[in-house]
XYZ file of C-alpha atoms in Angstrom:
633
model
C 68.292 85.347 68.648
C 66.581 88.048 66.860
C 67.982 89.010 63.293
C 70.143 92.351 63.678
C 71.016 92.914 59.955
C 68.708 95.550 58.047
C 68.342 97.672 55.197
C 69.529 101.128 55.358
C 66.724 103.534 54.599
C 67.293 105.554 50.902
C 67.726 108.696 52.984
C 70.493 107.615 55.005
C 71.931 105.535 52.205
C 72.000 108.862 50.302
C 73.588 110.845 53.347
C 76.359 108.308 52.971
C 77.192 108.399 49.668
C 76.906 112.250 49.529
C 79.910 111.977 52.063
C 82.121 110.641 49.405
C 80.788 112.738 46.719
C 79.637 116.351 47.808
C 82.234 117.376 50.640
C 82.057 121.161 50.177
C 80.258 123.803 47.942
C 83.034 123.240 45.316
C 81.929 119.455 44.945
C 78.367 120.792 44.321
C 79.801 123.133 41.585
C 81.757 120.688 39.949
C 79.092 118.069 39.499
C 76.656 120.341 38.433
C 79.066 121.895 35.854
C 80.456 119.041 34.373
C 76.533 117.551 34.021
C 76.006 120.842 31.968
C 78.905 120.033 29.461
C 77.635 116.174 29.152
C 74.244 117.884 28.184
C 75.597 119.559 25.345
C 76.037 123.105 26.899
C 77.621 125.627 24.720
C 76.960 128.193 27.607
C 77.148 127.689 31.200
C 76.139 130.243 34.032
C 77.395 129.848 37.701
C 75.960 132.133 40.385
C 77.058 131.392 44.243
C 76.155 133.172 47.326
C 78.154 133.316 50.439
C 80.680 130.987 48.553
C 78.005 128.393 48.203
C 76.896 127.960 51.613
C 73.389 129.875 50.789
C 72.818 129.021 47.266
C 74.361 127.690 44.135
C 72.474 128.115 41.028
C 73.927 126.417 37.431
C 72.409 127.296 34.412
C 72.645 125.657 30.882
C 71.756 125.674 27.432
C 71.821 121.788 26.732
C 69.630 119.546 25.867
C 67.190 119.549 29.111
C 65.351 116.534 30.224
C 61.758 115.049 30.221
C 59.715 115.246 32.980
C 60.354 111.507 34.008
C 64.249 112.280 33.046
C 64.076 114.881 35.653
C 62.265 112.890 38.516
C 64.830 109.640 37.729
C 68.073 111.722 37.701
C 67.574 112.307 41.483
C 67.614 108.649 42.031
C 70.650 106.599 43.559
C 72.519 105.334 40.407
C 70.268 106.536 37.915
C 72.388 107.426 35.015
C 72.086 107.736 31.269
C 75.911 106.648 30.651
C 75.983 103.090 31.375
C 73.712 100.216 30.631
C 76.283 97.086 31.090
C 79.518 96.768 32.960
C 81.322 96.945 29.579
C 80.117 100.211 29.300
C 82.976 101.657 32.128
C 85.666 101.001 29.715
C 84.106 103.341 26.861
C 83.482 106.266 28.594
C 84.148 109.516 27.136
C 81.675 111.735 29.465
C 82.536 112.827 32.669
C 79.499 112.188 35.018
C 78.380 108.239 34.759
C 77.705 106.979 38.120
C 74.324 108.574 38.700
C 75.207 109.414 42.775
C 75.902 113.364 41.854
C 72.357 114.676 42.196
C 71.121 112.033 44.558
C 74.007 112.826 46.994
C 73.142 116.304 46.514
C 69.313 116.356 47.164
C 69.967 114.421 50.277
C 71.718 117.446 52.073
C 70.565 120.539 50.379
C 67.236 121.958 49.049
C 67.238 121.507 45.479
C 64.765 123.081 42.569
C 65.170 122.010 39.157
C 63.761 123.530 36.292
C 64.554 121.903 32.839
C 63.024 121.818 29.154
C 63.488 119.870 26.168
C 64.122 121.474 22.756
C 60.989 121.565 21.193
C 58.847 121.301 23.852
C 56.534 124.011 24.879
C 56.724 123.702 28.540
C 58.879 122.275 30.956
C 59.531 120.798 34.522
C 59.771 122.237 37.825
C 61.032 119.583 40.645
C 61.695 120.537 44.478
C 63.114 118.182 46.788
C 64.507 118.623 50.425
C 66.468 115.932 52.103
C 66.067 113.225 49.280
C 62.151 113.777 49.404
C 60.353 115.062 46.757
C 58.180 118.033 47.956
C 56.660 119.195 44.296
C 56.805 118.477 40.890
C 54.476 120.661 38.102
C 54.800 121.963 34.672
C 56.192 125.299 33.953
C 57.571 127.536 31.382
C 61.251 127.996 31.229
C 64.094 128.303 28.690
C 65.487 125.322 26.897
C 67.941 123.633 29.139
C 68.436 122.789 33.024
C 68.494 125.325 35.751
C 69.801 123.776 39.307
C 69.304 125.841 42.301
C 71.079 124.109 45.293
C 70.195 126.178 48.511
C 71.274 125.875 52.363
C 73.774 123.033 51.761
C 74.262 120.750 54.682
C 71.113 122.350 55.894
C 70.068 118.658 57.459
C 73.557 117.693 58.932
C 74.753 120.303 61.077
C 77.901 118.355 61.563
C 79.014 118.860 58.511
C 78.087 122.348 58.065
C 80.553 123.018 61.040
C 83.477 121.910 59.220
C 83.225 124.091 56.159
C 85.715 126.793 56.273
C 85.944 130.574 55.865
C 84.123 132.151 52.759
C 87.161 132.924 50.829
C 88.737 129.109 51.519
C 85.406 127.598 49.862
C 85.058 130.474 47.298
C 88.567 129.583 46.382
C 87.828 125.708 46.018
C 84.685 126.383 44.015
C 86.975 128.860 41.782
C 89.824 126.123 41.487
C 87.041 123.275 40.470
C 85.634 125.744 38.044
C 88.882 126.551 36.123
C 89.557 123.032 35.583
C 86.469 122.522 33.971
C 86.831 125.714 31.823
C 90.376 124.629 30.936
C 89.154 121.230 29.470
C 86.626 122.692 27.424
C 87.683 126.236 25.573
C 84.877 125.569 23.059
C 82.413 126.324 25.939
C 81.543 129.614 27.251
C 81.563 129.676 30.950
C 80.583 132.600 33.220
C 80.388 132.972 37.133
C 79.278 135.513 39.611
C 79.661 135.352 43.589
C 77.558 137.604 45.469
C 76.215 139.184 42.122
C 79.567 140.348 41.063
C 81.303 138.794 38.151
C 84.568 136.640 38.647
C 84.781 134.955 35.334
C 83.685 135.712 31.966
C 85.065 133.393 29.550
C 83.537 133.252 25.900
C 84.367 130.327 23.961
C 88.075 130.815 22.478
C 91.095 128.486 21.712
C 92.814 126.789 24.330
C 95.997 129.512 24.581
C 93.609 132.163 24.623
C 91.614 130.533 27.502
C 94.585 129.850 29.587
C 95.313 133.643 29.568
C 91.713 134.575 30.458
C 91.835 132.244 33.587
C 95.379 133.049 34.888
C 96.422 136.473 33.316
C 98.065 137.789 29.803
C 101.459 137.171 31.264
C 101.287 133.337 30.912
C 101.390 133.939 26.714
C 105.124 134.790 27.144
C 105.936 131.732 29.185
C 103.984 128.867 27.244
C 105.934 126.168 24.829
C 103.583 124.231 22.881
C 103.961 120.431 23.590
C 102.311 117.850 20.380
C 103.111 114.446 20.105
C 100.688 111.438 18.535
C 101.829 108.134 18.903
C 99.343 104.696 18.441
C 99.261 104.713 22.313
C 98.652 108.060 23.576
C 98.380 111.872 22.076
C 99.685 114.550 23.962
C 99.126 118.160 23.616
C 99.074 121.395 25.703
C 101.744 123.748 27.012
C 104.359 123.453 28.927
C 106.140 126.668 30.988
C 109.708 128.219 30.258
C 112.433 127.212 33.025
C 112.784 130.792 34.180
C 109.265 130.908 35.410
C 109.720 128.367 37.875
C 108.961 128.761 41.814
C 108.588 127.233 44.827
C 104.747 127.576 45.338
C 101.654 128.559 43.176
C 102.463 126.738 40.059
C 99.949 126.034 37.554
C 99.889 122.127 37.081
C 97.197 120.321 35.098
C 96.753 116.988 33.624
C 93.655 116.333 31.585
C 92.466 112.826 30.089
C 89.812 112.445 27.621
C 88.272 115.655 28.962
C 88.900 114.955 32.444
C 90.764 116.294 35.034
C 93.261 114.147 36.928
C 96.258 114.019 39.216
C 98.912 111.416 38.338
C 101.932 111.861 40.860
C 103.545 109.655 38.101
C 103.239 111.529 35.213
C 104.105 114.842 37.172
C 107.704 113.356 37.715
C 108.385 112.823 33.928
C 107.654 116.389 33.292
C 110.036 117.383 35.672
C 112.524 114.771 34.920
C 112.340 116.994 31.534
C 113.232 120.094 33.538
C 116.205 118.515 35.432
C 119.304 120.889 35.826
C 116.966 123.487 34.105
C 115.410 124.632 37.384
C 116.407 124.974 41.187
C 115.609 121.806 43.199
C 112.626 121.854 44.906
C 110.907 124.777 42.537
C 108.071 123.701 40.041
C 106.576 125.017 36.919
C 103.363 125.050 35.088
C 102.012 123.008 32.840
C 98.675 122.230 30.618
C 98.923 118.707 29.330
C 95.867 116.833 27.529
C 96.062 113.262 27.084
C 94.018 111.394 24.508
C 94.037 107.677 25.115
C 91.477 104.497 24.317
C 89.097 104.772 27.421
C 89.591 100.598 27.442
C 93.161 101.534 28.265
C 91.995 103.888 31.754
C 90.305 103.020 34.701
C 88.452 105.974 35.784
C 86.337 104.122 38.590
C 89.147 104.238 41.117
C 88.251 107.401 43.214
C 84.838 108.789 44.417
C 85.566 112.107 42.672
C 87.525 110.866 39.610
C 90.512 112.533 39.866
C 92.929 109.514 40.282
C 92.962 107.261 37.131
C 94.915 104.239 36.159
C 96.616 103.509 33.245
C 97.329 100.313 31.553
C 100.649 101.685 29.677
C 101.877 104.009 32.258
C 105.676 103.300 32.025
C 105.355 103.885 28.119
C 103.359 106.532 28.359
C 106.010 108.367 30.744
C 108.795 108.030 28.351
C 106.389 109.601 25.494
C 105.678 112.395 27.923
C 109.211 113.156 29.222
C 110.518 112.787 25.591
C 107.754 115.124 24.171
C 108.431 117.910 27.085
C 112.140 117.626 26.449
C 111.549 118.351 22.773
C 109.567 121.390 23.592
C 112.220 122.919 25.407
C 114.997 121.842 23.181
C 112.859 123.202 20.377
C 112.273 126.572 21.426
C 115.781 127.018 22.860
C 114.558 126.940 26.382
C 117.671 124.505 27.482
C 120.508 126.701 27.999
C 123.580 126.454 25.460
C 126.986 126.919 26.062
C 127.857 130.627 25.538
C 131.391 131.826 25.251
C 132.160 135.281 26.225
C 133.645 137.351 23.493
C 133.940 140.900 25.118
C 137.305 142.242 24.554
C 138.586 139.636 22.331
C 140.858 140.142 19.616
C 139.669 140.836 16.166
C 141.225 137.695 14.128
C 141.487 139.003 10.557
C 140.284 136.674 7.660
C 142.894 134.296 6.101
C 143.722 135.761 2.313
C 145.545 132.821 0.382
C 147.012 135.537 -2.222
C 149.421 137.086 0.624
C 152.449 136.245 1.147
C 152.964 134.542 4.810
C 155.863 135.986 6.735
C 156.802 134.241 10.229
C 156.932 136.661 13.095
C 160.022 138.491 13.926
C 161.269 137.924 17.617
C 163.360 140.849 19.252
C 165.509 139.840 22.371
C 168.587 141.184 24.352
C 171.109 139.094 23.977
C 173.110 140.629 26.802
C 170.092 140.207 29.620
C 171.287 138.630 32.600
C 168.133 138.362 35.228
C 170.877 137.003 37.831
C 173.404 139.679 37.152
C 172.904 142.559 39.887
C 174.617 145.498 37.581
C 171.947 147.247 35.660
C 171.728 146.792 31.828
C 169.567 147.804 28.727
C 166.238 145.419 27.971
C 163.964 146.762 25.026
C 165.478 150.124 24.204
C 166.867 151.358 27.941
C 164.749 149.409 30.373
C 166.643 148.748 33.192
C 166.868 144.714 34.344
C 165.844 143.547 37.683
C 168.477 143.207 40.383
C 168.548 140.288 42.548
C 166.871 141.880 46.061
C 169.410 142.055 49.053
C 167.109 140.049 51.822
C 168.148 138.086 54.407
C 165.418 134.804 53.796
C 166.662 132.926 56.988
C 165.400 135.899 59.170
C 161.805 135.425 57.752
C 161.609 131.756 59.565
C 163.178 132.494 62.635
C 160.147 133.245 64.701
C 158.672 129.942 63.236
C 161.483 127.718 64.482
C 161.652 129.407 67.878
C 157.842 128.761 67.980
C 158.548 125.003 67.209
C 160.947 124.460 69.777
C 158.524 125.899 72.523
C 155.524 123.841 71.273
C 157.559 120.670 71.242
C 159.183 121.707 74.805
C 155.609 122.040 76.039
C 154.426 118.679 74.613
C 157.065 116.939 76.589
C 156.482 118.765 79.757
C 154.995 116.697 82.942
C 152.229 119.044 83.261
C 149.827 117.995 80.483
C 147.024 120.331 81.276
C 148.637 123.289 80.757
C 148.265 125.819 78.014
C 151.001 125.989 75.420
C 152.609 129.570 75.288
C 151.854 131.812 72.248
C 154.419 133.507 70.518
C 154.636 136.982 70.346
C 152.631 138.260 67.576
C 150.951 134.808 66.192
C 147.494 133.676 66.644
C 144.793 133.240 64.761
C 143.049 136.428 63.102
C 139.988 137.441 65.090
C 140.133 135.025 67.843
C 140.942 135.371 71.348
C 144.890 135.634 71.978
C 145.111 133.151 74.761
C 143.660 130.239 72.675
C 146.050 128.319 70.927
C 146.239 127.652 67.789
C 145.871 123.720 68.105
C 142.451 123.988 69.597
C 140.678 124.625 66.801
C 140.398 122.101 63.633
C 142.611 122.923 60.592
C 139.928 122.362 57.944
C 138.066 125.362 58.923
C 134.829 124.349 59.851
C 134.911 125.920 63.088
C 134.381 129.978 62.271
C 137.545 131.621 63.550
C 135.792 134.520 64.525
C 135.255 134.171 68.534
C 133.236 136.335 71.262
C 133.340 134.886 74.564
C 131.525 131.383 74.228
C 130.121 131.660 70.777
C 131.327 129.919 67.643
C 129.559 129.397 64.535
C 129.809 125.469 62.583
C 129.650 124.691 59.267
C 127.580 128.185 58.793
C 124.616 126.314 60.341
C 124.893 126.008 64.329
C 125.913 128.256 66.584
C 128.010 126.411 69.744
C 128.269 127.720 73.000
C 129.216 126.438 76.636
C 126.209 126.253 79.306
C 126.222 124.932 82.969
C 125.033 121.616 81.510
C 127.387 121.010 78.850
C 127.749 122.239 75.083
C 124.779 123.761 73.577
C 124.151 123.677 69.727
C 121.669 126.378 68.142
C 120.022 126.042 64.797
C 120.459 129.773 63.424
C 118.030 129.475 60.789
C 115.508 127.788 62.881
C 116.307 130.146 65.767
C 116.083 133.343 63.434
C 112.612 131.874 62.201
C 111.249 131.556 65.589
C 112.138 135.084 66.497
C 111.092 136.685 63.548
C 107.667 134.828 63.363
C 107.054 135.881 67.223
C 107.869 139.745 65.732
C 105.387 139.518 62.940
C 102.531 137.626 65.167
C 103.463 140.784 67.751
C 103.031 143.301 65.173
C 99.707 141.907 63.630
C 98.211 141.749 67.088
C 98.780 145.696 67.510
C 98.674 146.333 63.508
C 102.054 148.128 64.197
C 103.983 146.582 61.433
C 106.823 148.740 60.103
C 106.401 149.296 56.308
C 109.445 150.472 54.108
C 108.485 152.721 51.043
C 109.833 151.176 47.325
C 111.207 153.711 45.071
C 109.576 151.604 42.151
C 106.348 150.031 42.741
C 105.863 146.660 41.583
C 102.703 145.305 40.147
C 101.538 141.697 41.418
C 98.451 140.059 39.406
C 96.549 137.408 41.059
C 94.174 134.704 39.442
C 90.582 135.163 40.425
C 91.108 132.061 42.725
C 94.096 134.106 44.303
C 91.907 137.232 44.568
C 89.319 135.985 46.755
C 91.653 134.831 49.065
C 93.726 138.085 48.981
C 91.065 140.084 49.580
C 90.413 138.413 52.844
C 93.680 138.389 54.262
C 94.313 142.114 52.985
C 94.224 143.503 56.425
C 96.638 140.912 57.646
C 99.297 141.676 54.780
C 99.091 145.334 56.074
C 99.577 144.556 59.499
C 102.798 142.889 58.420
C 104.050 145.933 56.907
C 102.919 145.520 53.212
C 101.409 148.556 51.503
C 98.708 147.510 48.691
C 96.922 149.854 46.218
C 94.494 148.087 43.911
C 94.421 148.709 40.259
C 91.609 146.791 39.092
C 91.478 143.530 37.759
C 93.014 141.616 40.494
C 96.221 143.550 39.916
C 98.175 145.354 42.895
C 100.527 147.581 43.101
C 103.231 146.699 45.941
C 104.482 150.292 47.501
C 105.841 148.790 50.780
C 107.125 145.973 52.305
C 107.632 144.631 55.783
C 111.455 146.429 57.002
C 114.289 143.890 56.979
C 113.144 142.002 54.293
C 115.723 144.003 51.833
C 116.842 141.361 48.914
C 113.629 139.525 48.640
C 111.577 139.973 45.641
C 108.017 141.311 46.771
C 106.168 139.826 44.037
C 107.168 136.595 44.431
C 107.255 137.059 48.384
C 103.478 137.983 48.409
C 102.377 135.198 45.951
C 104.515 132.511 48.274
C 102.518 133.724 51.267
C 99.278 133.673 49.440
C 99.540 130.137 48.739
C 100.722 129.241 51.955
C 97.575 130.481 53.721
C 95.602 128.684 50.672
C 97.306 125.005 51.105
C 96.804 125.616 54.977
C 92.770 126.181 54.134
C 92.645 127.542 57.668
C 89.594 129.433 58.894
C 90.223 130.534 62.518
C 91.909 134.184 62.148
C 94.903 133.614 64.375
C 95.779 130.410 62.124
C 95.941 132.329 59.064
C 97.684 135.515 60.739
C 99.714 132.812 61.713
C 100.619 131.037 58.455
C 101.585 134.305 57.024
C 103.978 135.397 59.837
C 105.675 131.827 59.468
C 105.814 131.973 55.557
C 107.379 135.681 55.888
C 109.612 134.637 58.703
C 111.056 131.608 56.620
C 111.808 134.316 53.699
C 113.628 136.613 55.642
C 115.666 134.518 58.032
C 119.090 134.020 57.407
C 120.211 130.668 55.566
C 122.394 128.047 55.926
C 125.822 129.027 55.087
C 125.911 132.281 56.114
C 128.605 133.691 58.389
C 127.428 135.814 61.191
C 129.692 138.015 63.581
C 130.350 137.439 67.049
C 127.906 140.551 67.589
C 125.144 138.653 65.671
C 125.599 135.213 67.047
C 125.286 136.870 70.343
C 122.040 139.002 69.684
C 120.377 136.120 67.934
C 120.927 133.785 70.967
C 119.542 136.488 73.398
C 116.687 137.085 71.338
C 115.652 133.661 71.063
C 115.891 132.805 75.023
C 113.479 135.924 75.117
C 111.215 134.077 72.837
C 107.825 132.161 74.424
C 108.809 129.188 72.858
C 112.698 129.042 72.187
C 112.781 125.217 72.167
C 110.970 124.555 69.081
C 109.944 126.366 65.691
C 106.432 127.361 65.294
C 105.909 124.153 63.042
C 107.467 121.827 65.588
C 111.029 121.757 64.411
C 113.694 121.559 67.147
C 115.832 124.968 67.323
C 118.504 123.353 70.560
C 120.315 120.737 71.422
C 122.610 120.046 74.764
C 125.149 117.521 74.889
C 125.928 116.893 78.422
C 129.245 117.152 80.356
C 128.890 113.125 80.549
C 128.415 112.669 76.748
C 130.900 114.650 75.670
C 133.257 112.774 78.137
C 131.779 109.658 77.089
C 133.017 110.432 73.307
C 137.147 110.301 74.324
C 136.743 107.090 76.517
C 138.555 104.569 75.173
C-alpha cells in the first residue's frame, strides 16, 4: 500500500493561513497599519481604491527594513517579536506571529518599498501568489510603502464572497478607527478613491475620540481612572442619557490592542442598571494596562479575543470604576423634591415670643340640623338632602332576582335576560356581563367578532375555531410590504417637518449612508447634505409621527450595516423592516373596533400574512376540538 500522507506546498499552506488571517480588505488594512505602528511610525497614510478590492496602499515613516529583512518578512512565521515560547507571555506589540505578510502575498499582488534610516538606497520587492517576482535596490523615503493589488485574484471563490463596496469600506473604516483610537500619539490619514476620509494629526485621547466620532461626543464623555496592583483602567464612558438601541461606540483595549470581552461588557452595563432602559446600550472607550504575563492574546486568529488570568477581580474593579465615574459627575439621578408653589417657611427667631395659634369655630353649628344656621360669618350650613336611597338599588335587586331565576331554569343553554338600561359600555347589548372576565383582560369594546386581549392579541372567531392575531407583528407585516412597494415604485410619501433636524454621521456610517440614500428617499425621507458627514432631515415618511427622526435614521442605518448585505433587495428589505418595527403599534396600545377590523383586513391582503418578514408567527388558530378538550374533566 502506497503512502498517502504528504506535506502541503508552501503556496497552498499560505492560502489556508490566509483564510484565517485575511478575510476581506479590512483585514489587510488592519495588519499593515498595525505593522506600521510596531515599526515606530509617527505618521501613517492609508489609500484604498474600490473599497480595497483593487488596491490598498499603506505608507509609514517607521524604521523600515533591510534588504534581507524585507525578503524574510514574507516567509511564514517570520517575526522579529518572538525568539522563544516564553516571549508569548511578554508581548507589548500587536503583530507577532509572522503570518500577516505571508498570507497577504499568497492571495494578492504585493509591492514593497522600504529603506532604513541612514541608508542611501532602499529595497523594492514584488510578490504575487507567494512567488517572488523581483527584488532590486531603489530610491525611496525612509520607512515602508506596501501596495496590495487585486486581492484574491487567484482565489475566485473567495473574491466572489466579498460584499458591496460600501460594506467593505465600512469594515475598513472600523478597523482603521480601532487602531487610531488606541494610538492618539500617531497621525493617521485615510483616503478612499482619492477622497480624504480621515485626517487625524497626533492629539490627546479625548480629542482623538471627537475627531473620529464627532465633536458632540465631548459633552457626553465621563472620564474613568483607577489603578490597582492588578490592573490600570482609564478612558471614558458616556452619560446615561446617550443610551440607544443601536450604534453605541463600545471599545475595549488592553495593552494597546483592541479586544472583545462580553464578560467585561456586562460589568460596564451593570453600572448603568436602572439608569438606562432595558435593551439599550451606551458608548465607552476603556483602556486596560495589565502585566502581559497575566493575559493570553494567542487564542484567536485575529487576536480580538483575550483571556485574562484574574477576570473576576478585574470585573469588580471595572464595575466599581464606572459607578464611581457616574456618581462623581452626578450622572446617577438623585431624589428631586418638587418645591413649586410651596409656602415660604419663615426663619425661626428666638427673640420673638411664641404665640399659640387661635382657633375660631361656631359652637352652634350642627351638620345634621336641617335648619339653616350661620357659620363663619353668615355662611349657610349644609342640610341633609332629602333623597330616597332605597330607590337607587331597586334596579339592581330586580336584576339579581332575574339572574337567579335564569340560573335555576331547566334550559341552561338559554341566554340570561338583560335588564333595561344595563350592560357594558361599548359592548353588544345582547351580550351578558357574565360572558366577560371581571379582571378586564379582554377589552370591553367589541365590533362584530373582534376582541382585544391584554393589549397584545386580537381575537376573532373563524370557521375552524378561535383565531389569535399578534397585533404588533401583524402591523409590522402590513407596514413592511407597504414600504417595500414604495421603494420599488419610488413613490414614498414624504411629510415635511417644520424644523429640520441635523443628523451627524461618523465616516464609517457616512460611507454606507451614501450608498443607501436613494432607498431612504424612496421610503419617504428627504435629506439635504450640509458637508462633513452632516445632513438635514427635511421630511420623513408619513405615518411615523411621534418618532425621533435622527434616532430612527441611525437605527435603520446600523441595522443595514449589521446585515452587511450586498444584494440591493436585501438592503431594501432591511431598511423597510427597521422602519416598520419603529412605526408599528406597540404592545399595550388599545385599539378601537374599527382599527382592529382594518388591521385584520390589511393583514389578510398581504402576500404572507402568517409570518413576519423575519419569520416569526403572526396567527395562531385554536380549533373547536382543542377548545372543547380544555373543558373536559
